[in-house]
PDB file of C-alpha atoms and ligand atoms in Angstrom:
ATOM      1  CA  UNK W 254       0.062   0.011  -0.008  1.00 60.00           C
ATOM      2  CA  UNK W 255       1.260   3.510  -0.805  1.00 61.00           C
ATOM      3  CA  UNK W 256       2.505   5.727   1.985  1.00 86.00           C
ATOM      4  CA  UNK W 257      -0.854   7.282   3.360  1.00 94.00           C
ATOM      5  CA  UNK W 258      -1.250   9.789   6.069  1.00 95.00           C
ATOM      6  CA  UNK W 259      -4.232  10.946   8.219  1.00 95.00           C
ATOM      7  CA  UNK W 260      -4.296  14.419   6.736  1.00 95.00           C
ATOM      8  CA  UNK W 261      -4.982  13.383   3.342  1.00 97.00           C
ATOM      9  CA  UNK W 262      -8.608  13.620   2.135  1.00 98.00           C
ATOM     10  CA  UNK W 263     -11.133  10.842   1.737  1.00 98.00           C
ATOM     11  CA  UNK W 264     -12.339  10.612  -1.932  1.00 98.00           C
ATOM     12  CA  UNK W 265     -16.045   9.919  -2.354  1.00 98.00           C
ATOM     13  CA  UNK W 266     -17.589   9.474  -5.879  1.00 98.00           C
ATOM     14  CA  UNK W 267     -21.067   8.907  -7.225  1.00 98.00           C
ATOM     15  CA  UNK W 268     -22.746   8.956 -10.773  1.00 97.00           C
ATOM     16  CA  UNK W 269     -24.081  12.394  -9.830  1.00 96.00           C
ATOM     17  CA  UNK W 270     -25.430  14.357  -6.899  1.00 95.00           C
ATOM     18  CA  UNK W 271     -27.133  11.582  -4.967  1.00 95.00           C
ATOM     19  CA  UNK W 272     -23.905  10.531  -3.324  1.00 96.00           C
ATOM     20  CA  UNK W 273     -24.135  13.739  -1.390  1.00 95.00           C
ATOM     21  CA  UNK W 274     -26.297  11.615   1.095  1.00 92.00           C
ATOM     22  CA  UNK W 275     -23.131   9.792   1.843  1.00 96.00           C
ATOM     23  CA  UNK W 276     -21.027  12.942   2.223  1.00 96.00           C
ATOM     24  CA  UNK W 277     -23.566  14.147   4.733  1.00 95.00           C
ATOM     25  CA  UNK W 278     -23.342  10.955   6.733  1.00 95.00           C
ATOM     26  CA  UNK W 279     -19.526  11.168   6.553  1.00 97.00           C
ATOM     27  CA  UNK W 280     -19.434  14.966   7.716  1.00 96.00           C
ATOM     28  CA  UNK W 281     -21.805  14.014  10.718  1.00 95.00           C
ATOM     29  CA  UNK W 282     -19.699  11.258  11.853  1.00 96.00           C
ATOM     30  CA  UNK W 283     -16.222  12.349  10.946  1.00 96.00           C
ATOM     31  CA  UNK W 284     -16.283  16.145  10.954  1.00 96.00           C
ATOM     32  CA  UNK W 285     -12.490  16.500  10.954  1.00 96.00           C
ATOM     33  CA  UNK W 286     -11.874  14.519   7.756  1.00 97.00           C
ATOM     34  CA  UNK W 287     -11.148  16.487   4.462  1.00 97.00           C
ATOM     35  CA  UNK W 288     -13.372  15.213   1.718  1.00 98.00           C
ATOM     36  CA  UNK W 289     -13.126  15.322  -2.140  1.00 98.00           C
ATOM     37  CA  UNK W 290     -16.371  14.487  -3.821  1.00 97.00           C
ATOM     38  CA  UNK W 291     -16.679  13.631  -7.574  1.00 97.00           C
ATOM     39  CA  UNK W 292     -20.193  13.606  -9.109  1.00 97.00           C
ATOM     40  CA  UNK W 293     -20.301  12.343 -12.581  1.00 97.00           C
ATOM     41  CA  UNK W 294     -23.188  14.738 -13.549  1.00 96.00           C
ATOM     42  CA  UNK W 295     -22.317  14.644 -17.310  1.00 96.00           C
ATOM     43  CA  UNK W 296     -22.972  10.725 -17.454  1.00 97.00           C
ATOM     44  CA  UNK W 297     -25.512  10.067 -14.779  1.00 96.00           C
ATOM     45  CA  UNK W 298     -27.584   7.794 -14.512  1.00 96.00           C
ATOM     46  CA  UNK W 299     -25.485   4.738 -13.974  1.00 97.00           C
ATOM     47  CA  UNK W 300     -28.360   2.613 -12.855  1.00 94.00           C
ATOM     48  CA  UNK W 301     -29.550   1.826 -16.353  1.00 92.00           C
ATOM     49  CA  UNK W 302     -26.097   1.419 -18.011  1.00 95.00           C
ATOM     50  CA  UNK W 303     -24.140  -1.793 -18.698  1.00 95.00           C
ATOM     51  CA  UNK W 304     -21.749  -3.207 -16.329  1.00 95.00           C
ATOM     52  CA  UNK W 305     -18.749  -2.669 -18.654  1.00 96.00           C
ATOM     53  CA  UNK W 306     -19.538   1.089 -18.956  1.00 97.00           C
ATOM     54  CA  UNK W 307     -19.938   1.533 -15.228  1.00 97.00           C
ATOM     55  CA  UNK W 308     -16.703  -0.226 -14.554  1.00 97.00           C
ATOM     56  CA  UNK W 309     -14.886   2.076 -17.076  1.00 97.00           C
ATOM     57  CA  UNK W 310     -16.419   5.225 -15.595  1.00 98.00           C
ATOM     58  CA  UNK W 311     -15.579   4.235 -11.960  1.00 98.00           C
ATOM     59  CA  UNK W 312     -11.951   3.316 -13.073  1.00 97.00           C
ATOM     60  CA  UNK W 313     -11.411   6.714 -14.576  1.00 98.00           C
ATOM     61  CA  UNK W 314     -12.797   8.471 -11.571  1.00 98.00           C
ATOM     62  CA  UNK W 315     -10.781   6.455  -9.090  1.00 98.00           C
ATOM     63  CA  UNK W 316      -7.601   7.430 -11.161  1.00 97.00           C
ATOM     64  CA  UNK W 317      -8.693  10.984 -10.824  1.00 97.00           C
ATOM     65  CA  UNK W 318      -8.972  10.549  -7.033  1.00 97.00           C
ATOM     66  CA  UNK W 319      -5.627   8.983  -6.722  1.00 96.00           C
ATOM     67  CA  UNK W 320      -4.085  11.949  -8.586  1.00 96.00           C
ATOM     68  CA  UNK W 321      -5.747  14.143  -5.877  1.00 97.00           C
ATOM     69  CA  UNK W 322      -3.853  11.878  -3.376  1.00 97.00           C
ATOM     70  CA  UNK W 323      -6.833  10.633  -1.369  1.00 98.00           C
ATOM     71  CA  UNK W 324      -6.063   8.157   1.412  1.00 98.00           C
ATOM     72  CA  UNK W 325      -9.239   6.198   0.721  1.00 98.00           C
ATOM     73  CA  UNK W 326     -11.992   5.898  -1.946  1.00 98.00           C
ATOM     74  CA  UNK W 327     -15.579   5.642  -1.043  1.00 98.00           C
ATOM     75  CA  UNK W 328     -17.840   4.476  -3.830  1.00 98.00           C
ATOM     76  CA  UNK W 329     -21.013   6.118  -2.599  1.00 98.00           C
ATOM     77  CA  UNK W 330     -22.940   4.966  -5.819  1.00 98.00           C
ATOM     78  CA  UNK W 331     -24.838   1.746  -5.083  1.00 97.00           C
ATOM     79  CA  UNK W 332     -24.667   0.882  -8.804  1.00 97.00           C
ATOM     80  CA  UNK W 333     -20.836   1.317  -9.083  1.00 98.00           C
ATOM     81  CA  UNK W 334     -20.383  -0.589  -5.716  1.00 98.00           C
ATOM     82  CA  UNK W 335     -22.507  -3.413  -7.071  1.00 97.00           C
ATOM     83  CA  UNK W 336     -20.727  -3.881 -10.399  1.00 97.00           C
ATOM     84  CA  UNK W 337     -17.176  -2.286 -10.050  1.00 98.00           C
ATOM     85  CA  UNK W 338     -15.999  -2.448  -6.507  1.00 98.00           C
ATOM     86  CA  UNK W 339     -14.203  -5.733  -6.787  1.00 97.00           C
ATOM     87  CA  UNK W 340     -12.269  -4.587  -9.876  1.00 97.00           C
ATOM     88  CA  UNK W 341     -11.229  -1.301  -8.328  1.00 98.00           C
ATOM     89  CA  UNK W 342     -10.077  -3.102  -5.227  1.00 98.00           C
ATOM     90  CA  UNK W 343      -7.878  -5.262  -7.429  1.00 97.00           C
ATOM     91  CA  UNK W 344      -6.509  -2.369  -9.489  1.00 97.00           C
ATOM     92  CA  UNK W 345      -5.802   0.436  -6.969  1.00 97.00           C
ATOM     93  CA  UNK W 346      -3.518   0.268  -4.002  1.00 95.00           C
ATOM     94  CA  UNK W 347      -5.440   2.233  -1.469  1.00 97.00           C
ATOM     95  CA  UNK W 348      -8.520   1.218   0.805  1.00 98.00           C
ATOM     96  CA  UNK W 349     -11.621   1.278  -1.172  1.00 98.00           C
ATOM     97  CA  UNK W 350     -15.002   0.858   0.623  1.00 98.00           C
ATOM     98  CA  UNK W 351     -18.375   0.454  -1.193  1.00 98.00           C
ATOM     99  CA  UNK W 352     -21.970   0.714   0.189  1.00 98.00           C
ATOM    100  CA  UNK W 353     -23.132  -2.860  -0.328  1.00 98.00           C
ATOM    101  CA  UNK W 354     -21.379  -4.717   2.488  1.00 97.00           C
ATOM    102  CA  UNK W 355     -22.096  -2.146   5.296  1.00 97.00           C
ATOM    103  CA  UNK W 356     -25.796  -1.871   4.362  1.00 97.00           C
ATOM    104  CA  UNK W 357     -26.026  -5.676   4.215  1.00 98.00           C
ATOM    105  CA  UNK W 358     -24.373  -6.222   7.469  1.00 98.00           C
ATOM    106  CA  UNK W 359     -26.671  -3.735   9.278  1.00 98.00           C
ATOM    107  CA  UNK W 360     -29.683  -5.369   7.753  1.00 98.00           C
ATOM    108  CA  UNK W 361     -28.704  -8.836   8.867  1.00 98.00           C
ATOM    109  CA  UNK W 362     -28.360  -7.642  12.393  1.00 98.00           C
ATOM    110  CA  UNK W 363     -32.004  -6.318  12.104  1.00 98.00           C
ATOM    111  CA  UNK W 364     -33.494  -9.530  10.816  1.00 98.00           C
ATOM    112  CA  UNK W 365     -34.654 -11.981  13.358  1.00 97.00           C
ATOM    113  CA  UNK W 366     -37.128 -13.701  11.036  1.00 97.00           C
ATOM    114  CA  UNK W 367     -34.422 -13.946   8.311  1.00 98.00           C
ATOM    115  CA  UNK W 368     -36.127 -11.914   5.728  1.00 98.00           C
ATOM    116  CA  UNK W 369     -34.590  -8.706   4.045  1.00 98.00           C
ATOM    117  CA  UNK W 370     -35.827  -6.499   1.231  1.00 98.00           C
ATOM    118  CA  UNK W 371     -33.640  -4.609  -1.076  1.00 98.00           C
ATOM    119  CA  UNK W 372     -34.594  -1.779  -3.312  1.00 98.00           C
ATOM    120  CA  UNK W 373     -32.252  -0.185  -5.871  1.00 97.00           C
ATOM    121  CA  UNK W 374     -31.616   0.729  -9.468  1.00 96.00           C
ATOM    122  CA  UNK W 375     -32.171  -1.853 -12.206  1.00 95.00           C
ATOM    123  CA  UNK W 376     -28.416  -2.468 -12.521  1.00 94.00           C
ATOM    124  CA  UNK W 377     -27.935  -2.806  -8.744  1.00 96.00           C
ATOM    125  CA  UNK W 378     -30.717  -5.331  -8.471  1.00 97.00           C
ATOM    126  CA  UNK W 379     -29.753  -7.207 -11.640  1.00 96.00           C
ATOM    127  CA  UNK W 380     -26.176  -7.494 -10.375  1.00 96.00           C
ATOM    128  CA  UNK W 381     -27.414  -9.493  -7.212  1.00 98.00           C
ATOM    129  CA  UNK W 382     -24.742  -7.834  -5.253  1.00 98.00           C
ATOM    130  CA  UNK W 383     -26.860  -7.247  -2.178  1.00 98.00           C
ATOM    131  CA  UNK W 384     -28.320 -10.744  -2.241  1.00 98.00           C
ATOM    132  CA  UNK W 385     -24.810 -12.293  -2.334  1.00 98.00           C
ATOM    133  CA  UNK W 386     -23.459 -10.083   0.397  1.00 98.00           C
ATOM    134  CA  UNK W 387     -26.412 -10.840   2.630  1.00 98.00           C
ATOM    135  CA  UNK W 388     -26.371 -14.572   1.951  1.00 97.00           C
ATOM    136  CA  UNK W 389     -22.699 -14.696   2.546  1.00 98.00           C
ATOM    137  CA  UNK W 390     -23.315 -13.394   5.898  1.00 98.00           C
ATOM    138  CA  UNK W 391     -26.184 -15.947   6.531  1.00 98.00           C
ATOM    139  CA  UNK W 392     -27.191 -18.280   3.860  1.00 98.00           C
ATOM    140  CA  UNK W 393     -30.546 -18.983   5.617  1.00 98.00           C
ATOM    141  CA  UNK W 394     -31.736 -15.340   4.926  1.00 98.00           C
ATOM    142  CA  UNK W 395     -34.451 -14.858   2.299  1.00 98.00           C
ATOM    143  CA  UNK W 396     -33.736 -11.837   0.147  1.00 98.00           C
ATOM    144  CA  UNK W 397     -36.673 -10.118  -1.799  1.00 97.00           C
ATOM    145  CA  UNK W 398     -35.464  -7.478  -4.033  1.00 97.00           C
ATOM    146  CA  UNK W 399     -37.152  -4.898  -6.325  1.00 98.00           C
ATOM    147  CA  UNK W 400     -35.758  -2.484  -8.908  1.00 98.00           C
ATOM    148  CA  UNK W 401     -37.345   1.027  -8.499  1.00 98.00           C
ATOM    149  CA  UNK W 402     -36.101   2.929 -11.550  1.00 96.00           C
ATOM    150  CA  UNK W 403     -38.718   5.726 -11.220  1.00 97.00           C
ATOM    151  CA  UNK W 404     -37.519   6.931  -7.804  1.00 97.00           C
ATOM    152  CA  UNK W 405     -34.376   8.597  -8.887  1.00 96.00           C
ATOM    153  CA  UNK W 406     -36.085  11.006 -11.303  1.00 95.00           C
ATOM    154  CA  UNK W 407     -38.760  11.769  -8.598  1.00 96.00           C
ATOM    155  CA  UNK W 408     -36.174  12.663  -6.084  1.00 96.00           C
ATOM    156  CA  UNK W 409     -34.248  14.690  -8.689  1.00 92.00           C
ATOM    157  CA  UNK W 410     -37.397  16.598  -9.583  1.00 92.00           C
ATOM    158  CA  UNK W 411     -37.979  17.274  -5.775  1.00 94.00           C
ATOM    159  CA  UNK W 412     -41.417  15.571  -6.219  1.00 95.00           C
ATOM    160  CA  UNK W 413     -43.671  16.222  -3.172  1.00 94.00           C
ATOM    161  CA  UNK W 414     -44.862  13.385  -1.003  1.00 93.00           C
ATOM    162  CA  UNK W 415     -48.297  13.227  -2.681  1.00 94.00           C
ATOM    163  CA  UNK W 416     -50.641  10.865  -4.328  1.00 95.00           C
ATOM    164  CA  UNK W 417     -48.363  10.174  -7.270  1.00 97.00           C
ATOM    165  CA  UNK W 418     -45.354   9.418  -5.254  1.00 98.00           C
ATOM    166  CA  UNK W 419     -47.407   7.101  -2.923  1.00 97.00           C
ATOM    167  CA  UNK W 420     -48.773   5.327  -5.957  1.00 98.00           C
ATOM    168  CA  UNK W 421     -45.445   4.732  -7.401  1.00 98.00           C
ATOM    169  CA  UNK W 422     -44.168   3.363  -4.106  1.00 98.00           C
ATOM    170  CA  UNK W 423     -47.153   1.103  -3.634  1.00 98.00           C
ATOM    171  CA  UNK W 424     -46.727  -0.427  -6.958  1.00 98.00           C
ATOM    172  CA  UNK W 425     -42.969  -1.081  -6.269  1.00 98.00           C
ATOM    173  CA  UNK W 426     -43.368  -2.257  -2.764  1.00 98.00           C
ATOM    174  CA  UNK W 427     -46.182  -4.670  -3.657  1.00 96.00           C
ATOM    175  CA  UNK W 428     -43.413  -7.312  -3.831  1.00 91.00           C
ATOM    176  CA  UNK W 429     -43.078  -7.144  -0.078  1.00 96.00           C
ATOM    177  CA  UNK W 430     -46.886  -7.228   0.767  1.00 92.00           C
ATOM    178  CA  UNK W 431     -47.430 -10.886   1.476  1.00 89.00           C
ATOM    179  CA  UNK W 432     -43.805 -11.357   2.643  1.00 92.00           C
ATOM    180  CA  UNK W 433     -43.047  -8.507   4.910  1.00 96.00           C
ATOM    181  CA  UNK W 434     -39.271  -8.244   5.573  1.00 98.00           C
ATOM    182  CA  UNK W 435     -37.802  -7.288   8.932  1.00 98.00           C
ATOM    183  CA  UNK W 436     -35.557  -4.688   7.214  1.00 98.00           C
ATOM    184  CA  UNK W 437     -35.513  -2.871   3.913  1.00 98.00           C
ATOM    185  CA  UNK W 438     -32.201  -1.736   2.475  1.00 98.00           C
ATOM    186  CA  UNK W 439     -32.370   1.773   0.795  1.00 97.00           C
ATOM    187  CA  UNK W 440     -29.931   0.411  -1.881  1.00 97.00           C
ATOM    188  CA  UNK W 441     -29.530   3.729  -3.903  1.00 97.00           C
ATOM    189  CA  UNK W 442     -28.121   7.072  -3.023  1.00 96.00           C
ATOM    190  CA  UNK W 443     -31.425   8.782  -3.573  1.00 96.00           C
ATOM    191  CA  UNK W 444     -33.631   6.733  -1.508  1.00 97.00           C
ATOM    192  CA  UNK W 445     -32.701   8.215   1.885  1.00 95.00           C
ATOM    193  CA  UNK W 446     -34.333  11.361   0.738  1.00 95.00           C
ATOM    194  CA  UNK W 447     -37.678   9.362   0.518  1.00 97.00           C
ATOM    195  CA  UNK W 448     -37.461   7.813   3.981  1.00 97.00           C
ATOM    196  CA  UNK W 449     -40.591   9.271   5.344  1.00 97.00           C
ATOM    197  CA  UNK W 450     -42.723   8.320   2.259  1.00 97.00           C
ATOM    198  CA  UNK W 451     -41.209   4.765   2.032  1.00 98.00           C
ATOM    199  CA  UNK W 452     -41.851   4.132   5.706  1.00 98.00           C
ATOM    200  CA  UNK W 453     -45.464   5.266   5.362  1.00 97.00           C
ATOM    201  CA  UNK W 454     -46.049   2.808   2.484  1.00 97.00           C
ATOM    202  CA  UNK W 455     -44.024  -0.316   3.853  1.00 97.00           C
ATOM    203  CA  UNK W 456     -45.389   0.194   7.280  1.00 96.00           C
ATOM    204  CA  UNK W 457     -43.898   1.123  10.741  1.00 97.00           C
ATOM    205  CA  UNK W 458     -42.568  -2.416  11.507  1.00 96.00           C
ATOM    206  CA  UNK W 459     -40.096  -2.620   8.806  1.00 98.00           C
ATOM    207  CA  UNK W 460     -36.754  -1.144   9.602  1.00 98.00           C
ATOM    208  CA  UNK W 461     -35.205   1.011   6.860  1.00 98.00           C
ATOM    209  CA  UNK W 462     -31.490   0.607   6.373  1.00 98.00           C
ATOM    210  CA  UNK W 463     -29.605   3.665   4.995  1.00 95.00           C
ATOM    211  CA  UNK W 464     -26.602   2.202   3.165  1.00 91.00           C
ATOM    212  CA  UNK W 465     -24.889   5.589   3.276  1.00 91.00           C
ATOM    213  CA  UNK W 466     -25.063   5.917   7.056  1.00 93.00           C
ATOM    214  CA  UNK W 467     -23.713   2.355   7.573  1.00 95.00           C
ATOM    215  CA  UNK W 468     -20.905   3.172   4.994  1.00 97.00           C
ATOM    216  CA  UNK W 469     -19.797   6.183   7.057  1.00 97.00           C
ATOM    217  CA  UNK W 470     -19.476   3.966  10.163  1.00 97.00           C
ATOM    218  CA  UNK W 471     -17.414   1.450   8.132  1.00 97.00           C
ATOM    219  CA  UNK W 472     -15.107   4.259   6.765  1.00 98.00           C
ATOM    220  CA  UNK W 473     -14.506   5.321  10.487  1.00 97.00           C
ATOM    221  CA  UNK W 474     -13.765   1.606  11.396  1.00 97.00           C
ATOM    222  CA  UNK W 475     -11.236   1.170   8.448  1.00 98.00           C
ATOM    223  CA  UNK W 476      -9.456   4.434   8.940  1.00 97.00           C
ATOM    224  CA  UNK W 477      -9.090   3.737  12.767  1.00 96.00           C
ATOM    225  CA  UNK W 478      -7.758   0.220  12.017  1.00 97.00           C
ATOM    226  CA  UNK W 479      -5.125   1.715   9.603  1.00 96.00           C
ATOM    227  CA  UNK W 480      -4.433   4.604  12.051  1.00 96.00           C
ATOM    228  CA  UNK W 481      -5.518   7.020   9.352  1.00 96.00           C
ATOM    229  CA  UNK W 482      -8.214   8.955  11.159  1.00 96.00           C
ATOM    230  CA  UNK W 483      -7.546  12.716  10.884  1.00 95.00           C
ATOM    231  CA  UNK W 484      -7.670  13.499  14.768  1.00 78.00           C
ATOM    232  CA  UNK W 485      -4.518  15.678  14.957  1.00 67.00           C
ATOM    233  CA  UNK W 486      -6.432  19.004  15.564  1.00 70.00           C
ATOM    234  CA  UNK W 487      -9.850  19.913  16.147  1.00 78.00           C
ATOM    235  CA  UNK W 488     -10.424  21.968  12.936  1.00 87.00           C
ATOM    236  CA  UNK W 489     -13.344  21.002  10.821  1.00 92.00           C
ATOM    237  CA  UNK W 490     -12.487  19.174   7.492  1.00 95.00           C
ATOM    238  CA  UNK W 491     -12.256  21.013   4.054  1.00 95.00           C
ATOM    239  CA  UNK W 492     -14.709  19.719   1.479  1.00 96.00           C
ATOM    240  CA  UNK W 493     -14.132  20.033  -2.336  1.00 96.00           C
ATOM    241  CA  UNK W 494     -16.729  19.128  -4.934  1.00 96.00           C
ATOM    242  CA  UNK W 495     -15.878  18.144  -8.452  1.00 96.00           C
ATOM    243  CA  UNK W 496     -18.518  17.477 -11.152  1.00 96.00           C
ATOM    244  CA  UNK W 497     -18.274  16.643 -14.811  1.00 97.00           C
ATOM    245  CA  UNK W 498     -21.108  19.009 -15.824  1.00 95.00           C
ATOM    246  CA  UNK W 499     -23.382  21.770 -14.481  1.00 93.00           C
ATOM    247  CA  UNK W 500     -26.796  20.517 -15.617  1.00 88.00           C
ATOM    248  CA  UNK W 501     -30.069  22.465 -15.250  1.00 86.00           C
ATOM    249  CA  UNK W 502     -31.105  23.204 -11.766  1.00 86.00           C
ATOM    250  CA  UNK W 503     -27.589  21.984 -10.522  1.00 89.00           C
ATOM    251  CA  UNK W 504     -27.211  24.450  -7.756  1.00 88.00           C
ATOM    252  CA  UNK W 505     -30.627  23.976  -6.401  1.00 91.00           C
ATOM    253  CA  UNK W 506     -30.398  20.215  -6.267  1.00 93.00           C
ATOM    254  CA  UNK W 507     -26.893  20.113  -4.847  1.00 93.00           C
ATOM    255  CA  UNK W 508     -27.907  22.524  -1.989  1.00 93.00           C
ATOM    256  CA  UNK W 509     -31.016  20.541  -1.403  1.00 94.00           C
ATOM    257  CA  UNK W 510     -29.043  17.350  -1.017  1.00 95.00           C
ATOM    258  CA  UNK W 511     -26.289  18.773   1.027  1.00 94.00           C
ATOM    259  CA  UNK W 512     -28.548  21.054   3.155  1.00 93.00           C
ATOM    260  CA  UNK W 513     -26.492  24.119   2.304  1.00 92.00           C
ATOM    261  CA  UNK W 514     -24.891  25.690  -0.821  1.00 91.00           C
ATOM    262  CA  UNK W 515     -21.974  23.948  -2.261  1.00 90.00           C
ATOM    263  CA  UNK W 516     -18.729  25.804  -1.914  1.00 90.00           C
ATOM    264  CA  UNK W 517     -15.384  24.788  -3.420  1.00 94.00           C
ATOM    265  CA  UNK W 518     -16.931  23.537  -6.581  1.00 94.00           C
ATOM    266  CA  UNK W 519     -14.930  22.580  -9.719  1.00 95.00           C
ATOM    267  CA  UNK W 520     -15.755  21.221 -13.106  1.00 96.00           C
ATOM    268  CA  UNK W 521     -13.749  18.443 -14.814  1.00 96.00           C
ATOM    269  CA  UNK W 522     -13.987  18.385 -18.530  1.00 95.00           C
ATOM    270  CA  UNK W 523     -15.284  15.071 -19.771  1.00 94.00           C
ATOM    271  CA  UNK W 524     -12.238  14.665 -22.137  1.00 94.00           C
ATOM    272  CA  UNK W 525      -9.979  15.161 -19.151  1.00 94.00           C
ATOM    273  CA  UNK W 526     -11.822  12.334 -17.297  1.00 95.00           C
ATOM    274  CA  UNK W 527     -11.789  10.129 -20.302  1.00 94.00           C
ATOM    275  CA  UNK W 528      -8.027  10.304 -20.686  1.00 93.00           C
ATOM    276  CA  UNK W 529      -7.678   8.523 -17.345  1.00 90.00           C
ATOM    277  CA  UNK W 530      -7.282   4.827 -17.556  1.00 77.00           C
TER     278      UNK W 530
HETATM  279  N1  DGL T 682     -26.106   6.739  -7.763  1.00 85.11           N
HETATM  280  C1  DGL T 682     -27.012   5.805  -8.208  1.00 85.11           C
HETATM  281  C2  DGL T 682     -27.070   4.642  -7.179  1.00 85.11           C
HETATM  282  O1  DGL T 682     -26.912   4.788  -6.092  1.00 85.11           O
HETATM  283  C3  DGL T 682     -28.343   6.379  -8.603  1.00 85.11           C
HETATM  284  C4  DGL T 682     -28.403   7.212  -9.721  1.00 85.11           C
HETATM  285  C5  DGL T 682     -27.946   6.550 -11.037  1.00 85.11           C
HETATM  286  O2  DGL T 682     -28.681   5.723 -11.449  1.00 85.11           O
HETATM  287  O3  DGL T 682     -26.867   6.932 -11.406  1.00 85.11           O
HETATM  288  O4  DGL T 682     -27.333   3.466  -7.670  1.00 85.11           O
END
């Protein structure tokens, strides 16, 4: 492993702005850590793209992160974690943490009846990554999974918690109706923003697992184990945000996801990104 030191930043990447939900969880738990976020806003969504394409994009972004001298990479995007994490861990010589294992571990702990639900993008569900991570921990657990492709655009649109959203959720969550899980993994960066609506539809007895929050705890654990936690002084960490495009309503969406306007924001041209291997 390269020479890493606690003062280096943690790199966090996502297909777009949704991964800011993971940044928020990291800031809450590790306020002294410097963060470098990359959102691939020019090429979002990843959730409907092929595995090879998502692996290629994830590789380019990880190379960019390495050039920024991060001490760890967090793959905030569930789709990229599902299809590209293993490849990244093989090809890059720094700790790389995805969201699938932390979310799965937390759900297993919350499932006395050995029944877990997973919702995510089409690619995440098709990959079976959550299913195999859960069943590796406990092969007796029944996993019920459901792709919910309409939810990302609804969150991006800031759609209100109204009849339309409820109907969409009811239709997707029907798969769990006669087979209620103990826990439901929110296996997509955008779903934590729909927690209230999802809880209302699935019922109060089902525990919602936010993979982003669980991942922040895993990052803390891994950094502590490697003695890489930035605890030298009490200053708040610095946060830098890189994106590959400024699409319409960018500022509004980013500020809504982060809870405040984005500062230290930079654009990386797509041809620069594509030059990374
Ligand atoms: N970030 C993606 C995920 O968590 C959702 C958005 C997309 O499809 O790119 O799977």
